[in-house]
């Protein structure tokens, strides 16, 4: 599952530049029985299977490095991934992501092994693998030297608390749709002000929950006052 995802984009770049290392481990390699069984029936229930604690504890103990590693269980019950969490994860020496499967994971993993649980959103995936890949991709962007141009992470959506400004490329006109003229003005200040206005406008319209007046400059607040507070996508 991981080979394809990690062989492109930001993660590949981080791997190529030797600023990130990824290991994928199979829980079955940490079983001790003939059938290499990683799951079992739940106590007190009839349906489904639950991942057993022993292979998970053993796997984490085997791969954990001395001197600082953080262990997270991917689960819909966790702290929701956002740019702040991605940045925190990128600063760790080693993170161990435990991918849940089947109906659940023995609770002793979350309670006594993991430092925390991470969710990538309020929906249930069939396993933690896709979620782990999302976490790695989002965190890799914050490893110094991974994202090409200085400042491009800083300008990303959510960095600085608001969404990204709109981008355009050639042609200047496509099916009658024109690129805003300000972008050809050559006036950097004007372009910056336009971008900031558009970013604020988009955030106010589409994600008003992100707009925290305390975090905005007086100029931003002035720009925002002119923007109607409406949601276009709900
Ligand atoms: N495993 C199943 N659903 C998940 C989610 N939403 N986030 C993280 N891990 C999960």
Coordinates of C-alpha atoms and ligand atoms in Angstrom, one line a residue:
X1 CA 0.0 0.0 0.0
X2 CA 2.8 2.5 0.8
X3 CA 5.2 1.9 -2.0
X4 CA 3.2 3.8 -4.6
X5 CA 2.2 6.7 -2.3
X6 CA 5.8 7.3 -1.1
X7 CA 7.4 7.1 -4.5
X8 CA 6.3 10.5 -5.6
X9 CA 5.8 14.1 -4.4
X10 CA 7.1 15.7 -1.3
X11 CA 7.7 12.4 0.5
X12 CA 10.0 11.1 -2.3
X13 CA 11.9 14.3 -2.3
X14 CA 12.4 14.1 1.4
X15 CA 13.6 10.5 1.1
X16 CA 15.9 11.4 -1.8
X17 CA 17.4 14.3 0.2
X18 CA 18.0 12.0 3.1
X19 CA 16.1 14.1 5.5
X20 CA 13.4 11.5 6.1
X21 CA 13.6 7.8 6.5
X22 CA 10.5 5.5 6.4
X23 CA 10.3 1.9 7.5
X24 CA 7.1 -0.2 7.1
X25 CA 6.7 -3.1 9.4
X26 CA 4.3 -6.0 9.2
X27 CA 2.7 -6.9 12.5
X28 CA 2.8 -10.5 11.6
X29 CA 6.6 -10.4 11.9
X30 CA 6.1 -9.8 15.6
X31 CA 3.8 -12.7 16.3
X32 CA 5.0 -15.9 18.1
X33 CA 2.3 -18.4 17.0
X34 CA 2.3 -20.7 14.1
X35 CA -0.5 -18.9 12.3
X36 CA 1.1 -15.5 12.8
X37 CA -2.2 -14.2 14.2
X38 CA -2.5 -10.5 14.8
X39 CA -6.2 -10.4 15.7
X40 CA -8.8 -12.1 17.9
X41 CA -12.4 -12.1 18.8
X42 CA -13.5 -9.2 21.2
X43 CA -14.4 -10.0 24.8
X44 CA -18.0 -9.3 25.5
X45 CA -19.0 -9.2 21.9
X46 CA -19.9 -11.5 19.0
X47 CA -18.9 -9.8 15.9
X48 CA -15.7 -8.6 14.3
X49 CA -12.0 -9.0 15.2
X50 CA -9.7 -6.8 17.3
X51 CA -6.0 -6.4 16.8
X52 CA -4.1 -8.1 19.7
X53 CA -1.8 -6.1 21.9
X54 CA 1.2 -8.4 22.0
X55 CA 2.4 -8.0 18.3
X56 CA 1.9 -4.2 18.5
X57 CA 3.8 -3.8 21.8
X58 CA 6.6 -6.1 20.5
X59 CA 6.8 -4.2 17.1
X60 CA 7.0 -0.8 18.8
X61 CA 9.6 -2.0 21.3
X62 CA 11.7 -3.5 18.4
X63 CA 11.7 -0.4 16.2
X64 CA 11.8 2.3 18.8
X65 CA 15.1 4.2 18.9
X66 CA 16.8 5.4 22.1
X67 CA 16.6 9.1 22.7
X68 CA 13.2 10.2 21.7
X69 CA 10.5 8.7 19.7
X70 CA 6.8 9.3 19.7
X71 CA 4.2 6.6 19.2
X72 CA 0.8 7.4 17.7
X73 CA -2.2 5.2 17.0
X74 CA -4.2 6.2 13.9
X75 CA -7.8 6.1 14.8
X76 CA -11.0 8.1 14.3
X77 CA -10.9 8.8 18.0
X78 CA -7.7 10.8 17.9
X79 CA -6.7 14.4 17.7
X80 CA -7.6 15.7 14.3
X81 CA -4.6 16.3 12.1
X82 CA -4.0 19.9 11.1
X83 CA -1.0 22.0 10.1
X84 CA 0.0 22.6 13.7
X85 CA 0.1 18.9 14.5
X86 CA 1.9 18.1 11.2
X87 CA 4.6 20.7 12.2
X88 CA 5.0 19.2 15.6
X89 CA 5.4 15.7 14.1
X90 CA 8.0 16.9 11.7
X91 CA 10.1 18.2 14.6
X92 CA 10.3 14.7 16.2
X93 CA 13.4 12.4 15.7
X94 CA 11.2 9.3 15.2
X95 CA 7.5 8.8 15.0
X96 CA 6.0 5.4 15.1
X97 CA 2.5 5.3 13.5
X98 CA 0.4 2.3 14.4
X99 CA -2.2 1.4 11.8
X100 CA -5.4 0.0 13.2
X101 CA -7.3 -2.6 11.1
X102 CA -10.5 -4.6 11.4
X103 CA -13.0 -3.5 14.0
X104 CA -10.5 -2.1 16.4
X105 CA -7.3 -2.3 18.4
X106 CA -7.1 -3.6 21.9
X107 CA -7.5 -0.5 24.1
X108 CA -4.3 -1.2 26.0
X109 CA -2.4 0.0 23.0
X110 CA -4.0 3.5 23.1
X111 CA -3.8 3.6 26.9
X112 CA -0.4 2.2 27.7
X113 CA 1.8 2.2 24.5
X114 CA 0.8 5.2 22.4
X115 CA 1.6 8.8 23.3
X116 CA -1.5 9.8 21.5
X117 CA -4.1 9.0 18.8
X118 CA -4.3 10.8 15.5
X119 CA -7.4 11.0 13.3
X120 CA -7.4 12.5 9.8
X121 CA -11.0 13.4 9.9
X122 CA -14.5 12.6 11.1
X123 CA -15.1 9.5 9.0
X124 CA -14.1 5.9 9.4
X125 CA -11.5 4.3 7.1
X126 CA -11.1 0.6 6.7
X127 CA -7.7 0.9 8.2
X128 CA -5.1 3.3 9.4
X129 CA -2.7 2.9 6.5
X130 CA -4.2 5.7 4.3
X131 CA -4.3 7.9 7.4
X132 CA -0.6 7.1 8.2
X133 CA 0.3 8.1 4.6
X134 CA -1.6 11.3 4.9
X135 CA 0.2 12.1 8.2
X136 CA 3.6 11.4 6.7
X137 CA 2.9 13.6 3.6
X138 CA 1.6 16.5 5.7
X139 CA 4.5 16.3 8.1
X140 CA 7.2 15.9 5.4
X141 CA 6.4 19.4 4.1
X142 CA 7.6 20.8 7.4
X143 CA 11.0 19.1 7.4
X144 CA 13.5 21.9 6.6
X145 CA 14.8 21.7 3.0
X146 CA 11.9 19.5 1.7
X147 CA 9.6 22.0 0.1
X148 CA 11.5 23.8 -2.7
X149 CA 11.3 27.5 -2.4
X150 CA 11.8 29.2 0.9
X151 CA 8.4 30.5 2.0
X152 CA 6.2 28.2 0.0
X153 CA 5.2 26.2 3.1
X154 CA 4.7 29.4 5.0
X155 CA 2.3 30.6 2.3
X156 CA 0.4 27.3 2.2
X157 CA -3.2 27.1 3.2
X158 CA -3.5 26.9 7.0
X159 CA -0.1 28.3 7.7
X160 CA -0.8 31.6 9.3
X161 CA -4.3 30.4 10.0
X162 CA -5.9 31.2 6.6
X163 CA -6.4 29.5 3.2
X164 CA -4.1 30.0 0.3
X165 CA -4.6 32.8 -2.2
X166 CA -5.7 31.9 -5.8
X167 CA -3.0 31.0 -8.3
X168 CA -3.0 31.4 -12.1
X169 CA -0.8 30.4 -15.0
X170 CA -0.9 30.8 -18.8
X171 CA -2.9 31.5 -20.8
X172 CA -4.0 35.0 -19.7
X173 CA -7.4 34.3 -21.2
X174 CA -9.0 30.8 -21.5
X175 CA -12.6 30.4 -22.9
X176 CA -13.2 34.0 -22.0
X177 CA -12.0 33.6 -18.4
X178 CA -9.4 36.2 -17.7
X179 CA -6.5 36.2 -15.2
X180 CA -6.9 39.2 -12.8
X181 CA -5.1 42.1 -14.4
X182 CA -3.3 43.1 -11.1
X183 CA -1.0 40.0 -11.5
X184 CA 0.5 41.6 -14.6
X185 CA 1.0 45.0 -13.0
X186 CA 4.5 44.3 -11.9
X187 CA 3.7 46.1 -8.7
X188 CA 4.7 43.7 -6.0
X189 CA 3.0 45.5 -3.2
X190 CA -0.2 45.7 -5.1
X191 CA 0.0 42.0 -5.9
X192 CA 0.7 41.1 -2.2
X193 CA -2.3 43.2 -1.1
X194 CA -4.5 41.5 -3.7
X195 CA -3.4 38.1 -2.6
X196 CA -3.9 38.8 1.0
X197 CA -7.4 40.1 0.3
X198 CA -8.3 37.1 -1.8
X199 CA -7.0 34.7 0.8
X200 CA -9.0 36.4 3.6
X201 CA -12.0 36.6 1.4
X202 CA -11.9 32.9 0.6
X203 CA -11.3 32.0 4.2
X204 CA -14.2 34.2 5.4
X205 CA -16.5 32.6 2.8
X206 CA -15.5 29.0 2.9
X207 CA -14.0 28.5 6.3
X208 CA -15.1 31.2 8.7
X209 CA -14.2 28.9 11.6
X210 CA -10.5 29.6 10.7
X211 CA -10.7 33.3 11.0
X212 CA -9.5 34.3 14.5
X213 CA -9.6 38.1 14.8
X214 CA -7.0 38.0 17.5
X215 CA -4.4 36.5 15.1
X216 CA -5.0 39.1 12.3
X217 CA -3.2 42.4 11.8
X218 CA -5.2 45.7 11.8
X219 CA -4.9 45.8 8.0
X220 CA -6.3 42.3 7.7
X221 CA -9.2 43.2 10.0
X222 CA -9.9 46.2 7.8
X223 CA -9.9 44.1 4.7
X224 CA -12.1 41.5 6.4
X225 CA -14.8 44.0 7.4
X226 CA -15.4 44.6 3.7
X227 CA -16.0 41.0 3.0
X228 CA -19.5 39.6 3.5
X229 CA -19.5 36.6 5.9
X230 CA -21.3 34.0 3.9
X231 CA -20.6 30.3 3.2
X232 CA -20.7 29.3 -0.4
X233 CA -20.2 25.6 0.0
X234 CA -22.7 24.7 2.7
Ligands
LIG1 N1 -8.6 4.6 11.0 C1 -9.9 4.5 10.6 N2 -10.5 5.7 10.4 C2 -9.5 6.6 10.7 C3 -9.4 8.1 10.7 N3 -10.5 8.8 10.3 N4 -8.3 8.7 11.0 C4 -7.2 7.9 11.3 N5 -7.2 6.6 11.4 C5 -8.3 5.9 11.0

